[in-house]
């Protein structure tokens, strides 16, 4: 930080957090105190355009008034009942998700990782009870570069050494295959495979877009081998790629869809899985649950978040401005850029190895008023809220172009 910043409120908050918090993150030193739509303001009054959108949790824009209203109103009525009793918000929320996905049933949780755990439980129990896999033998196929959350079970099948180091022993039952290679999935198929767990586009790996037809082939292979296709749409879903669900780009219907993040528009942790009866019916009372999962505030917020996403045409905006963003970034003539890829308002700028890493570009962008975050060493992720306008996007693009060509 420079000298002027050393005297700022920012520096004081950064110092406090670093002193008393665990050091499990390496954030950019921007201390945000309020936000609206695509904009955030720091404690020193500086304004930024948010091009991360909390990893796609705020697709609907920060503090969307309709979602805030749902949160406040429901908080005053009843916030938590636990699922020991019923509440009047849960059914309508489920109904809306059913309508938007076309699946029979919904199982709500809170964080994305919990929804992934839920999907794994569903797939394994389905394998034993419906498919007939011998007890304890169920296998789940996963992919290099995957990101499905941070629980000990989930990090156990990560290909990222840092996510696992020091946290073992890990749960068995997962087989790692190269992402994007459908032939490898075909070759790995055997009667014990319960499911293939896949991100339609890998977000944390650096917006990695698989070859065209990949999901279609996974659908065909899993169907032929009587295994489930489980898609993790926690980051790719809810409009990010220009469709409600990223799997729609390949016209397939998976067996289980995992969602989270923007399911609440950033107001509250809300996640869920959806599936049809033959899978969801493996859960009997007492098999699985969560104290906060499906609470009335979560349901009210989730319903509002889904409604504004659709009614305010944010998904169409993502498709339209996403194409524009990709075209503009691909046209940038920079010696630092190796590749620009993405779909919808979700773009990864991969830098060449000699560029000095994505972090310094994200710091330069912050100084220009644009908040991006590096993913791994060499990728800058650009993923603004889906409410962004053409003018706001142009404002960010001028700064991106300046920083990338400096
Ligand atoms: C963020 C994310 C998760 C984990 O969600 P949390 O709410 O952080 O637990 C899982 N899968 C994908 C694809 C994600 O992007």
mmCIF file of C-alpha atoms and ligand atoms in Angstrom:
data_model
loop_
_atom_site.group_PDB
_atom_site.id
_atom_site.type_symbol
_atom_site.label_atom_id
_atom_site.label_comp_id
_atom_site.label_asym_id
_atom_site.label_seq_id
_atom_site.Cartn_x
_atom_site.Cartn_y
_atom_site.Cartn_z
ATOM 1 C CA UNK A 1 0.000 0.000 0.000
ATOM 2 C CA UNK A 2 1.210 3.542 -0.707
ATOM 3 C CA UNK A 3 1.780 6.210 1.929
ATOM 4 C CA UNK A 4 -1.535 8.012 1.529
ATOM 5 C CA UNK A 5 -3.408 4.739 1.899
ATOM 6 C CA UNK A 6 -1.451 3.989 5.066
ATOM 7 C CA UNK A 7 -3.260 6.871 6.761
ATOM 8 C CA UNK A 8 -6.675 5.746 5.562
ATOM 9 C CA UNK A 9 -9.555 3.952 7.258
ATOM 10 C CA UNK A 10 -8.870 1.123 4.824
ATOM 11 C CA UNK A 11 -5.463 0.485 6.354
ATOM 12 C CA UNK A 12 -6.912 0.351 9.849
ATOM 13 C CA UNK A 13 -9.579 -2.227 8.909
ATOM 14 C CA UNK A 14 -7.051 -4.303 6.995
ATOM 15 C CA UNK A 15 -4.687 -4.290 9.962
ATOM 16 C CA UNK A 16 -7.464 -5.240 12.402
ATOM 17 C CA UNK A 17 -8.732 -8.103 10.264
ATOM 18 C CA UNK A 18 -5.241 -9.434 9.719
ATOM 19 C CA UNK A 19 -4.498 -9.277 13.416
ATOM 20 C CA UNK A 20 -7.571 -11.073 14.737
ATOM 21 C CA UNK A 21 -8.836 -13.188 11.828
ATOM 22 C CA UNK A 22 -7.590 -16.521 10.528
ATOM 23 C CA UNK A 23 -5.459 -16.069 7.425
ATOM 24 C CA UNK A 24 -7.336 -18.449 5.148
ATOM 25 C CA UNK A 25 -7.918 -15.747 2.494
ATOM 26 C CA UNK A 26 -5.739 -13.295 0.600
ATOM 27 C CA UNK A 27 -8.250 -10.546 -0.285
ATOM 28 C CA UNK A 28 -7.566 -7.404 -2.244
ATOM 29 C CA UNK A 29 -7.305 -4.599 0.289
ATOM 30 C CA UNK A 30 -10.617 -2.934 -0.488
ATOM 31 C CA UNK A 31 -12.834 -2.483 2.570
ATOM 32 C CA UNK A 32 -16.394 -2.264 1.293
ATOM 33 C CA UNK A 33 -19.013 -0.544 3.416
ATOM 34 C CA UNK A 34 -21.995 -0.340 1.070
ATOM 35 C CA UNK A 35 -23.176 -1.420 -2.351
ATOM 36 C CA UNK A 36 -25.997 -1.013 -4.859
ATOM 37 C CA UNK A 37 -26.426 -2.809 -8.186
ATOM 38 C CA UNK A 38 -23.009 -3.196 -9.811
ATOM 39 C CA UNK A 39 -21.329 -0.563 -7.610
ATOM 40 C CA UNK A 40 -19.612 -0.814 -4.232
ATOM 41 C CA UNK A 41 -18.105 1.926 -2.036
ATOM 42 C CA UNK A 42 -15.181 1.536 0.332
ATOM 43 C CA UNK A 43 -14.721 3.040 3.796
ATOM 44 C CA UNK A 44 -12.719 5.913 2.305
ATOM 45 C CA UNK A 45 -15.554 6.826 -0.061
ATOM 46 C CA UNK A 46 -14.031 5.416 -3.244
ATOM 47 C CA UNK A 47 -16.433 3.829 -5.724
ATOM 48 C CA UNK A 48 -15.775 0.622 -7.690
ATOM 49 C CA UNK A 49 -17.540 -1.442 -10.296
ATOM 50 C CA UNK A 50 -17.801 -4.993 -8.965
ATOM 51 C CA UNK A 51 -16.628 -7.410 -11.665
ATOM 52 C CA UNK A 52 -16.628 -10.460 -9.405
ATOM 53 C CA UNK A 53 -20.194 -10.374 -8.043
ATOM 54 C CA UNK A 54 -19.187 -12.508 -5.056
ATOM 55 C CA UNK A 55 -18.322 -15.424 -7.342
ATOM 56 C CA UNK A 56 -21.756 -15.124 -9.010
ATOM 57 C CA UNK A 57 -23.763 -14.944 -5.788
ATOM 58 C CA UNK A 58 -24.913 -11.412 -6.611
ATOM 59 C CA UNK A 59 -26.080 -12.020 -10.175
ATOM 60 C CA UNK A 60 -29.136 -9.876 -9.347
ATOM 61 C CA UNK A 61 -26.942 -6.927 -8.288
ATOM 62 C CA UNK A 62 -26.035 -5.842 -4.772
ATOM 63 C CA UNK A 63 -28.892 -5.225 -2.351
ATOM 64 C CA UNK A 64 -31.619 -5.714 -4.928
ATOM 65 C CA UNK A 65 -34.564 -3.827 -3.360
ATOM 66 C CA UNK A 66 -37.108 -6.588 -4.002
ATOM 67 C CA UNK A 67 -34.896 -9.237 -2.391
ATOM 68 C CA UNK A 68 -34.004 -6.929 0.515
ATOM 69 C CA UNK A 69 -37.700 -6.304 1.055
ATOM 70 C CA UNK A 70 -38.387 -10.048 1.127
ATOM 71 C CA UNK A 71 -35.585 -10.533 3.662
ATOM 72 C CA UNK A 72 -36.725 -7.724 5.946
ATOM 73 C CA UNK A 73 -40.422 -8.508 5.758
ATOM 74 C CA UNK A 74 -39.975 -12.210 6.381
ATOM 75 C CA UNK A 75 -37.471 -11.566 9.189
ATOM 76 C CA UNK A 76 -40.168 -9.595 11.001
ATOM 77 C CA UNK A 77 -42.804 -12.331 10.546
ATOM 78 C CA UNK A 78 -40.859 -15.506 11.355
ATOM 79 C CA UNK A 79 -37.230 -16.269 10.596
ATOM 80 C CA UNK A 80 -36.623 -19.836 11.695
ATOM 81 C CA UNK A 81 -38.938 -22.712 12.454
ATOM 82 C CA UNK A 82 -36.567 -25.619 11.781
ATOM 83 C CA UNK A 83 -38.020 -28.410 9.678
ATOM 84 C CA UNK A 84 -39.519 -29.925 12.829
ATOM 85 C CA UNK A 85 -42.482 -27.754 11.806
ATOM 86 C CA UNK A 86 -43.647 -26.406 8.471
ATOM 87 C CA UNK A 87 -43.678 -22.808 7.287
ATOM 88 C CA UNK A 88 -45.755 -20.924 4.747
ATOM 89 C CA UNK A 89 -42.788 -19.846 2.579
ATOM 90 C CA UNK A 90 -41.197 -23.176 1.723
ATOM 91 C CA UNK A 91 -43.879 -24.664 -0.547
ATOM 92 C CA UNK A 92 -44.130 -21.617 -2.835
ATOM 93 C CA UNK A 93 -40.318 -21.475 -3.130
ATOM 94 C CA UNK A 94 -40.170 -25.169 -4.077
ATOM 95 C CA UNK A 95 -42.965 -24.683 -6.565
ATOM 96 C CA UNK A 96 -41.099 -21.875 -8.326
ATOM 97 C CA UNK A 97 -37.900 -23.951 -8.521
ATOM 98 C CA UNK A 98 -39.859 -26.882 -9.863
ATOM 99 C CA UNK A 99 -41.396 -24.626 -12.502
ATOM 100 C CA UNK A 100 -38.012 -23.204 -13.510
ATOM 101 C CA UNK A 101 -36.171 -26.524 -13.661
ATOM 102 C CA UNK A 102 -38.865 -29.037 -14.587
ATOM 103 C CA UNK A 103 -37.747 -31.450 -11.855
ATOM 104 C CA UNK A 104 -40.163 -33.137 -9.441
ATOM 105 C CA UNK A 105 -38.685 -32.171 -6.081
ATOM 106 C CA UNK A 106 -36.395 -29.803 -4.228
ATOM 107 C CA UNK A 107 -34.149 -30.416 -1.218
ATOM 108 C CA UNK A 108 -32.946 -27.154 0.359
ATOM 109 C CA UNK A 109 -29.676 -26.553 2.205
ATOM 110 C CA UNK A 110 -27.639 -23.415 2.960
ATOM 111 C CA UNK A 111 -24.178 -23.366 1.416
ATOM 112 C CA UNK A 112 -23.093 -24.723 -1.917
ATOM 113 C CA UNK A 113 -20.850 -27.332 -0.322
ATOM 114 C CA UNK A 114 -23.800 -28.702 1.661
ATOM 115 C CA UNK A 115 -25.840 -29.020 -1.519
ATOM 116 C CA UNK A 116 -22.955 -30.917 -3.155
ATOM 117 C CA UNK A 117 -22.787 -33.221 -0.130
ATOM 118 C CA UNK A 118 -26.539 -33.720 -0.466
ATOM 119 C CA UNK A 119 -26.209 -34.630 -4.149
ATOM 120 C CA UNK A 120 -23.479 -37.146 -3.333
ATOM 121 C CA UNK A 121 -25.642 -38.715 -0.635
ATOM 122 C CA UNK A 122 -28.567 -38.891 -3.072
ATOM 123 C CA UNK A 123 -26.429 -40.488 -5.782
ATOM 124 C CA UNK A 124 -24.926 -43.084 -3.464
ATOM 125 C CA UNK A 125 -28.228 -44.052 -1.870
ATOM 126 C CA UNK A 126 -29.835 -44.239 -5.316
ATOM 127 C CA UNK A 127 -26.981 -46.491 -6.450
ATOM 128 C CA UNK A 128 -27.564 -48.928 -3.558
ATOM 129 C CA UNK A 129 -31.346 -48.872 -3.437
ATOM 130 C CA UNK A 130 -32.335 -48.434 -7.073
ATOM 131 C CA UNK A 131 -29.399 -49.426 -9.259
ATOM 132 C CA UNK A 132 -28.277 -52.314 -7.032
ATOM 133 C CA UNK A 133 -24.625 -51.458 -6.457
ATOM 134 C CA UNK A 134 -23.158 -53.693 -3.680
ATOM 135 C CA UNK A 135 -22.988 -51.975 -0.249
ATOM 136 C CA UNK A 136 -20.048 -49.609 0.155
ATOM 137 C CA UNK A 137 -18.955 -49.913 -3.501
ATOM 138 C CA UNK A 138 -20.549 -46.826 -5.090
ATOM 139 C CA UNK A 139 -18.158 -44.815 -7.235
ATOM 140 C CA UNK A 140 -18.482 -41.209 -8.327
ATOM 141 C CA UNK A 141 -16.544 -39.868 -11.293
ATOM 142 C CA UNK A 142 -15.106 -36.357 -10.861
ATOM 143 C CA UNK A 143 -12.744 -34.188 -12.893
ATOM 144 C CA UNK A 144 -9.385 -32.504 -12.724
ATOM 145 C CA UNK A 145 -9.720 -28.832 -11.898
ATOM 146 C CA UNK A 146 -13.052 -29.390 -10.156
ATOM 147 C CA UNK A 147 -14.332 -27.081 -7.461
ATOM 148 C CA UNK A 148 -17.289 -28.250 -5.399
ATOM 149 C CA UNK A 149 -16.627 -26.619 -2.018
ATOM 150 C CA UNK A 150 -14.491 -26.994 1.075
ATOM 151 C CA UNK A 151 -15.809 -29.775 3.298
ATOM 152 C CA UNK A 152 -13.371 -32.554 4.101
ATOM 153 C CA UNK A 153 -15.230 -34.993 1.832
ATOM 154 C CA UNK A 154 -15.248 -32.558 -1.081
ATOM 155 C CA UNK A 155 -11.627 -31.419 -0.857
ATOM 156 C CA UNK A 156 -10.679 -35.092 -0.727
ATOM 157 C CA UNK A 157 -11.513 -35.354 -4.451
ATOM 158 C CA UNK A 158 -10.005 -32.019 -5.471
ATOM 159 C CA UNK A 159 -7.037 -32.029 -7.842
ATOM 160 C CA UNK A 160 -5.732 -28.891 -6.144
ATOM 161 C CA UNK A 161 -2.946 -29.919 -3.780
ATOM 162 C CA UNK A 162 -3.357 -26.851 -1.553
ATOM 163 C CA UNK A 163 -7.042 -27.555 -0.890
ATOM 164 C CA UNK A 164 -6.127 -30.969 0.540
ATOM 165 C CA UNK A 165 -2.739 -30.536 2.181
ATOM 166 C CA UNK A 166 -2.942 -31.338 5.881
ATOM 167 C CA UNK A 167 -6.651 -32.184 5.858
ATOM 168 C CA UNK A 168 -6.627 -35.933 5.259
ATOM 169 C CA UNK A 169 -7.504 -38.765 5.579
ATOM 170 C CA UNK A 170 -10.118 -38.453 2.848
ATOM 171 C CA UNK A 171 -13.249 -40.381 1.928
ATOM 172 C CA UNK A 172 -12.865 -43.063 -0.763
ATOM 173 C CA UNK A 173 -15.262 -43.594 -3.657
ATOM 174 C CA UNK A 174 -14.187 -40.888 -6.106
ATOM 175 C CA UNK A 175 -12.331 -41.388 -9.373
ATOM 176 C CA UNK A 176 -10.608 -38.443 -11.027
ATOM 177 C CA UNK A 177 -10.724 -38.063 -14.813
ATOM 178 C CA UNK A 178 -9.467 -35.330 -17.150
ATOM 179 C CA UNK A 179 -12.052 -32.556 -17.611
ATOM 180 C CA UNK A 180 -13.410 -32.192 -21.123
ATOM 181 C CA UNK A 181 -12.537 -35.730 -22.218
ATOM 182 C CA UNK A 182 -15.737 -37.749 -22.714
ATOM 183 C CA UNK A 183 -13.803 -40.815 -23.922
ATOM 184 C CA UNK A 184 -12.157 -41.031 -20.504
ATOM 185 C CA UNK A 185 -15.616 -41.185 -18.914
ATOM 186 C CA UNK A 186 -16.705 -43.933 -21.293
ATOM 187 C CA UNK A 187 -13.553 -45.902 -20.440
ATOM 188 C CA UNK A 188 -14.058 -45.470 -16.677
ATOM 189 C CA UNK A 189 -17.671 -46.672 -16.691
ATOM 190 C CA UNK A 190 -18.364 -49.827 -14.701
ATOM 191 C CA UNK A 191 -21.405 -51.224 -12.876
ATOM 192 C CA UNK A 192 -20.470 -49.511 -9.585
ATOM 193 C CA UNK A 193 -20.563 -45.982 -10.998
ATOM 194 C CA UNK A 194 -23.362 -44.126 -9.231
ATOM 195 C CA UNK A 195 -22.824 -40.748 -10.832
ATOM 196 C CA UNK A 196 -20.719 -38.359 -12.834
ATOM 197 C CA UNK A 197 -20.337 -35.053 -10.960
ATOM 198 C CA UNK A 198 -19.467 -32.208 -13.301
ATOM 199 C CA UNK A 199 -19.409 -28.414 -13.617
ATOM 200 C CA UNK A 200 -20.784 -27.409 -17.055
ATOM 201 C CA UNK A 201 -18.040 -24.762 -17.087
ATOM 202 C CA UNK A 202 -15.324 -24.847 -14.433
ATOM 203 C CA UNK A 203 -15.397 -21.503 -12.613
ATOM 204 C CA UNK A 204 -12.684 -21.738 -9.985
ATOM 205 C CA UNK A 205 -10.366 -23.526 -12.413
ATOM 206 C CA UNK A 206 -10.400 -20.323 -14.497
ATOM 207 C CA UNK A 207 -13.637 -20.291 -16.526
ATOM 208 C CA UNK A 208 -12.674 -23.471 -18.344
ATOM 209 C CA UNK A 209 -15.166 -24.155 -21.134
ATOM 210 C CA UNK A 210 -15.218 -27.825 -22.216
ATOM 211 C CA UNK A 211 -15.390 -28.811 -25.910
ATOM 212 C CA UNK A 212 -18.788 -28.453 -27.615
ATOM 213 C CA UNK A 213 -20.863 -31.586 -27.189
ATOM 214 C CA UNK A 214 -19.106 -32.655 -23.969
ATOM 215 C CA UNK A 215 -22.181 -32.531 -21.734
ATOM 216 C CA UNK A 216 -24.272 -34.158 -24.426
ATOM 217 C CA UNK A 217 -21.853 -37.057 -24.538
ATOM 218 C CA UNK A 218 -21.769 -37.325 -20.748
ATOM 219 C CA UNK A 219 -25.559 -37.482 -20.821
ATOM 220 C CA UNK A 220 -25.517 -40.225 -23.414
ATOM 221 C CA UNK A 221 -22.803 -42.260 -21.634
ATOM 222 C CA UNK A 222 -24.380 -42.011 -18.177
ATOM 223 C CA UNK A 223 -27.826 -42.937 -19.522
ATOM 224 C CA UNK A 224 -26.456 -45.966 -21.344
ATOM 225 C CA UNK A 225 -24.612 -47.146 -18.210
ATOM 226 C CA UNK A 226 -27.457 -46.416 -15.797
ATOM 227 C CA UNK A 227 -25.471 -43.796 -13.869
ATOM 228 C CA UNK A 228 -26.650 -40.351 -12.781
ATOM 229 C CA UNK A 229 -25.496 -37.124 -14.374
ATOM 230 C CA UNK A 230 -25.127 -34.606 -11.551
ATOM 231 C CA UNK A 231 -24.351 -31.046 -12.624
ATOM 232 C CA UNK A 232 -22.939 -28.475 -10.223
ATOM 233 C CA UNK A 233 -24.575 -25.235 -11.362
ATOM 234 C CA UNK A 234 -23.701 -23.340 -8.184
ATOM 235 C CA UNK A 235 -21.611 -20.818 -10.119
ATOM 236 C CA UNK A 236 -22.658 -21.462 -13.734
ATOM 237 C CA UNK A 237 -26.405 -21.477 -13.085
ATOM 238 C CA UNK A 238 -29.041 -18.797 -12.598
ATOM 239 C CA UNK A 239 -28.231 -16.792 -15.681
ATOM 240 C CA UNK A 240 -24.474 -16.443 -15.464
ATOM 241 C CA UNK A 241 -23.819 -18.041 -18.867
ATOM 242 C CA UNK A 242 -26.734 -16.379 -20.648
ATOM 243 C CA UNK A 243 -29.181 -19.242 -19.984
ATOM 244 C CA UNK A 244 -30.932 -20.067 -16.738
ATOM 245 C CA UNK A 245 -28.784 -23.219 -16.472
ATOM 246 C CA UNK A 246 -25.515 -23.756 -18.315
ATOM 247 C CA UNK A 247 -26.574 -27.303 -19.280
ATOM 248 C CA UNK A 248 -29.297 -25.762 -21.482
ATOM 249 C CA UNK A 249 -26.576 -24.728 -23.951
ATOM 250 C CA UNK A 250 -26.325 -28.417 -24.859
ATOM 251 C CA UNK A 251 -30.024 -29.197 -24.704
ATOM 252 C CA UNK A 252 -29.655 -31.922 -22.133
ATOM 253 C CA UNK A 253 -31.560 -32.841 -19.005
ATOM 254 C CA UNK A 254 -29.329 -33.948 -16.119
ATOM 255 C CA UNK A 255 -30.555 -36.150 -13.258
ATOM 256 C CA UNK A 256 -29.583 -33.861 -10.403
ATOM 257 C CA UNK A 257 -28.933 -30.106 -10.488
ATOM 258 C CA UNK A 258 -27.009 -28.472 -7.640
ATOM 259 C CA UNK A 259 -27.550 -24.747 -7.096
ATOM 260 C CA UNK A 260 -26.549 -22.085 -4.587
ATOM 261 C CA UNK A 261 -24.864 -18.682 -4.690
ATOM 262 C CA UNK A 262 -27.304 -16.501 -6.715
ATOM 263 C CA UNK A 263 -30.244 -18.543 -5.441
ATOM 264 C CA UNK A 264 -30.473 -15.785 -2.823
ATOM 265 C CA UNK A 265 -28.991 -12.922 -4.852
ATOM 266 C CA UNK A 266 -26.258 -12.539 -2.248
ATOM 267 C CA UNK A 267 -28.562 -11.805 0.676
ATOM 268 C CA UNK A 268 -28.377 -15.046 2.563
ATOM 269 C CA UNK A 269 -26.905 -18.524 2.105
ATOM 270 C CA UNK A 270 -29.477 -20.584 0.199
ATOM 271 C CA UNK A 271 -28.678 -23.747 -1.760
ATOM 272 C CA UNK A 272 -30.643 -26.707 -3.056
ATOM 273 C CA UNK A 273 -30.650 -29.761 -5.238
ATOM 274 C CA UNK A 274 -33.466 -30.682 -7.589
ATOM 275 C CA UNK A 275 -34.185 -34.160 -8.979
ATOM 276 C CA UNK A 276 -37.053 -36.380 -10.046
ATOM 277 C CA UNK A 277 -38.917 -38.765 -7.747
ATOM 278 C CA UNK A 278 -36.914 -41.977 -8.359
ATOM 279 C CA UNK A 279 -33.835 -40.192 -6.969
ATOM 280 C CA UNK A 280 -35.350 -37.868 -4.376
ATOM 281 C CA UNK A 281 -37.479 -40.670 -2.960
ATOM 282 C CA UNK A 282 -34.351 -42.343 -1.559
ATOM 283 C CA UNK A 283 -34.535 -39.765 1.248
ATOM 284 C CA UNK A 284 -36.789 -40.880 4.073
ATOM 285 C CA UNK A 285 -37.603 -38.834 7.201
ATOM 286 C CA UNK A 286 -34.470 -38.607 9.331
ATOM 287 C CA UNK A 287 -32.016 -39.523 6.540
ATOM 288 C CA UNK A 288 -30.680 -36.025 5.990
ATOM 289 C CA UNK A 289 -31.327 -32.440 7.004
ATOM 290 C CA UNK A 290 -30.147 -29.056 8.195
ATOM 291 C CA UNK A 291 -31.353 -26.765 10.983
ATOM 292 C CA UNK A 292 -31.392 -23.676 8.778
ATOM 293 C CA UNK A 293 -32.075 -25.448 5.476
ATOM 294 C CA UNK A 294 -35.396 -24.311 4.018
ATOM 295 C CA UNK A 295 -36.050 -21.720 6.729
ATOM 296 C CA UNK A 296 -38.735 -19.108 6.002
ATOM 297 C CA UNK A 297 -36.285 -16.261 5.374
ATOM 298 C CA UNK A 298 -34.245 -18.410 2.988
ATOM 299 C CA UNK A 299 -37.401 -19.469 1.135
ATOM 300 C CA UNK A 300 -38.761 -15.917 0.876
ATOM 301 C CA UNK A 301 -35.398 -14.583 -0.268
ATOM 302 C CA UNK A 302 -34.931 -17.454 -2.724
ATOM 303 C CA UNK A 303 -38.327 -16.903 -4.271
ATOM 304 C CA UNK A 304 -37.692 -13.163 -4.669
ATOM 305 C CA UNK A 305 -34.215 -13.798 -6.099
ATOM 306 C CA UNK A 306 -35.623 -16.177 -8.729
ATOM 307 C CA UNK A 307 -38.458 -13.818 -9.637
ATOM 308 C CA UNK A 308 -36.309 -10.739 -10.251
ATOM 309 C CA UNK A 309 -33.792 -12.767 -12.226
ATOM 310 C CA UNK A 310 -36.527 -13.787 -14.657
ATOM 311 C CA UNK A 311 -38.832 -10.758 -14.594
ATOM 312 C CA UNK A 312 -36.073 -8.203 -15.019
ATOM 313 C CA UNK A 313 -34.630 -10.143 -17.940
ATOM 314 C CA UNK A 314 -31.195 -10.485 -16.372
ATOM 315 C CA UNK A 315 -30.522 -13.757 -18.190
ATOM 316 C CA UNK A 316 -31.118 -12.177 -21.608
ATOM 317 C CA UNK A 317 -28.865 -9.301 -20.557
ATOM 318 C CA UNK A 318 -26.152 -11.797 -19.626
ATOM 319 C CA UNK A 319 -26.372 -13.434 -23.068
ATOM 320 C CA UNK A 320 -26.332 -10.140 -24.948
ATOM 321 C CA UNK A 321 -23.725 -8.193 -23.007
ATOM 322 C CA UNK A 322 -21.697 -11.351 -22.472
ATOM 323 C CA UNK A 323 -21.122 -11.682 -26.199
ATOM 324 C CA UNK A 324 -20.157 -8.022 -26.349
ATOM 325 C CA UNK A 325 -17.756 -8.374 -23.392
ATOM 326 C CA UNK A 326 -16.058 -11.398 -24.942
ATOM 327 C CA UNK A 327 -15.694 -9.666 -28.330
ATOM 328 C CA UNK A 328 -14.272 -6.490 -26.821
ATOM 329 C CA UNK A 329 -11.786 -8.379 -24.625
ATOM 330 C CA UNK A 330 -10.698 -10.627 -27.492
ATOM 331 C CA UNK A 331 -9.976 -7.514 -29.534
ATOM 332 C CA UNK A 332 -7.551 -6.149 -26.926
ATOM 333 C CA UNK A 333 -4.046 -6.281 -28.354
ATOM 334 C CA UNK A 334 -1.923 -7.116 -25.329
ATOM 335 C CA UNK A 335 1.332 -9.051 -25.078
ATOM 336 C CA UNK A 336 0.190 -10.268 -21.641
ATOM 337 C CA UNK A 337 -2.951 -12.083 -22.761
ATOM 338 C CA UNK A 338 -2.790 -15.730 -23.847
ATOM 339 C CA UNK A 339 -6.527 -16.435 -24.180
ATOM 340 C CA UNK A 340 -9.927 -14.909 -23.469
ATOM 341 C CA UNK A 341 -12.750 -17.407 -22.936
ATOM 342 C CA UNK A 342 -16.168 -17.605 -21.389
ATOM 343 C CA UNK A 343 -19.905 -17.665 -21.874
ATOM 344 C CA UNK A 344 -22.406 -14.996 -20.909
ATOM 345 C CA UNK A 345 -21.130 -12.396 -18.462
ATOM 346 C CA UNK A 346 -18.493 -14.825 -17.264
ATOM 347 C CA UNK A 347 -15.087 -14.375 -18.820
ATOM 348 C CA UNK A 348 -11.609 -15.601 -17.940
ATOM 349 C CA UNK A 349 -8.588 -13.700 -19.216
ATOM 350 C CA UNK A 350 -5.676 -16.124 -19.188
ATOM 351 C CA UNK A 351 -2.324 -14.371 -19.038
ATOM 352 C CA UNK A 352 0.909 -15.601 -20.546
ATOM 353 C CA UNK A 353 3.329 -17.139 -18.015
ATOM 354 C CA UNK A 354 5.680 -14.149 -18.237
ATOM 355 C CA UNK A 355 3.012 -11.568 -17.387
ATOM 356 C CA UNK A 356 3.863 -11.549 -13.706
ATOM 357 C CA UNK A 357 0.631 -13.161 -12.532
ATOM 358 C CA UNK A 358 -2.989 -12.041 -12.452
ATOM 359 C CA UNK A 359 -2.734 -10.533 -8.985
ATOM 360 C CA UNK A 360 -0.832 -7.423 -10.081
ATOM 361 C CA UNK A 361 -3.416 -6.785 -12.817
ATOM 362 C CA UNK A 362 -6.244 -7.099 -10.285
ATOM 363 C CA UNK A 363 -4.447 -4.596 -8.033
ATOM 364 C CA UNK A 364 -4.029 -2.195 -10.937
ATOM 365 C CA UNK A 365 -7.706 -2.641 -11.830
ATOM 366 C CA UNK A 366 -8.684 -1.900 -8.237
ATOM 367 C CA UNK A 367 -6.707 1.338 -8.400
ATOM 368 C CA UNK A 368 -8.703 2.143 -11.565
ATOM 369 C CA UNK A 369 -12.008 1.402 -9.793
ATOM 370 C CA UNK A 370 -12.733 -2.080 -11.148
ATOM 371 C CA UNK A 371 -12.874 -5.062 -8.803
ATOM 372 C CA UNK A 372 -11.702 -8.333 -10.318
ATOM 373 C CA UNK A 373 -10.067 -11.263 -8.591
ATOM 374 C CA UNK A 374 -7.405 -13.590 -9.877
ATOM 375 C CA UNK A 375 -8.192 -17.265 -9.993
ATOM 376 C CA UNK A 376 -5.099 -19.384 -9.614
ATOM 377 C CA UNK A 377 -1.932 -17.657 -10.786
ATOM 378 C CA UNK A 378 -2.759 -16.515 -14.267
ATOM 379 C CA UNK A 379 -6.459 -15.951 -14.841
ATOM 380 C CA UNK A 380 -8.394 -12.711 -14.308
ATOM 381 C CA UNK A 381 -12.077 -13.436 -13.841
ATOM 382 C CA UNK A 382 -14.567 -10.873 -15.149
ATOM 383 C CA UNK A 383 -18.090 -11.622 -13.879
ATOM 384 C CA UNK A 384 -20.146 -8.524 -13.086
ATOM 385 C CA UNK A 385 -23.697 -8.673 -11.732
ATOM 386 C CA UNK A 386 -26.119 -9.509 -14.544
ATOM 387 C CA UNK A 387 -27.908 -6.156 -14.090
ATOM 388 C CA UNK A 388 -24.956 -4.324 -15.605
ATOM 389 C CA UNK A 389 -25.815 -1.904 -18.421
ATOM 390 C CA UNK A 390 -23.919 -1.408 -21.664
ATOM 391 C CA UNK A 391 -22.662 1.974 -20.378
ATOM 392 C CA UNK A 392 -21.402 0.474 -17.125
ATOM 393 C CA UNK A 393 -19.731 -2.347 -19.005
ATOM 394 C CA UNK A 394 -18.037 0.169 -21.304
ATOM 395 C CA UNK A 395 -16.801 2.029 -18.219
ATOM 396 C CA UNK A 396 -15.177 -1.187 -16.989
ATOM 397 C CA UNK A 397 -13.848 -2.125 -20.443
ATOM 398 C CA UNK A 398 -11.956 1.148 -20.873
ATOM 399 C CA UNK A 399 -10.170 0.390 -17.612
ATOM 400 C CA UNK A 400 -9.593 -3.270 -18.429
ATOM 401 C CA UNK A 401 -8.094 -2.300 -21.780
ATOM 402 C CA UNK A 402 -5.858 0.281 -20.142
ATOM 403 C CA UNK A 403 -4.546 -2.132 -17.520
ATOM 404 C CA UNK A 404 -4.102 -5.054 -19.926
ATOM 405 C CA UNK A 405 -2.093 -2.978 -22.398
ATOM 406 C CA UNK A 406 0.003 -1.008 -19.880
HETATM 407 C C1 LIG B 1 -18.839 -21.752 -4.857
HETATM 408 C C2 LIG B 1 -18.990 -23.126 -5.384
HETATM 409 C C3 LIG B 1 -19.264 -24.212 -4.527
HETATM 410 C C4 LIG B 1 -19.291 -24.086 -3.036
HETATM 411 O O1 LIG B 1 -20.256 -23.186 -2.553
HETATM 412 P P1 LIG B 1 -20.120 -22.614 -1.066
HETATM 413 O O2 LIG B 1 -21.394 -21.839 -0.872
HETATM 414 O O3 LIG B 1 -18.902 -21.751 -1.037
HETATM 415 O O4 LIG B 1 -20.004 -23.778 -0.156
HETATM 416 C C5 LIG B 1 -19.473 -25.442 -5.113
HETATM 417 N N1 LIG B 1 -19.413 -25.625 -6.442
HETATM 418 C C6 LIG B 1 -19.156 -24.602 -7.289
HETATM 419 C C7 LIG B 1 -19.118 -24.850 -8.756
HETATM 420 C C8 LIG B 1 -18.912 -23.331 -6.789
HETATM 421 O O5 LIG B 1 -18.599 -22.331 -7.628
#
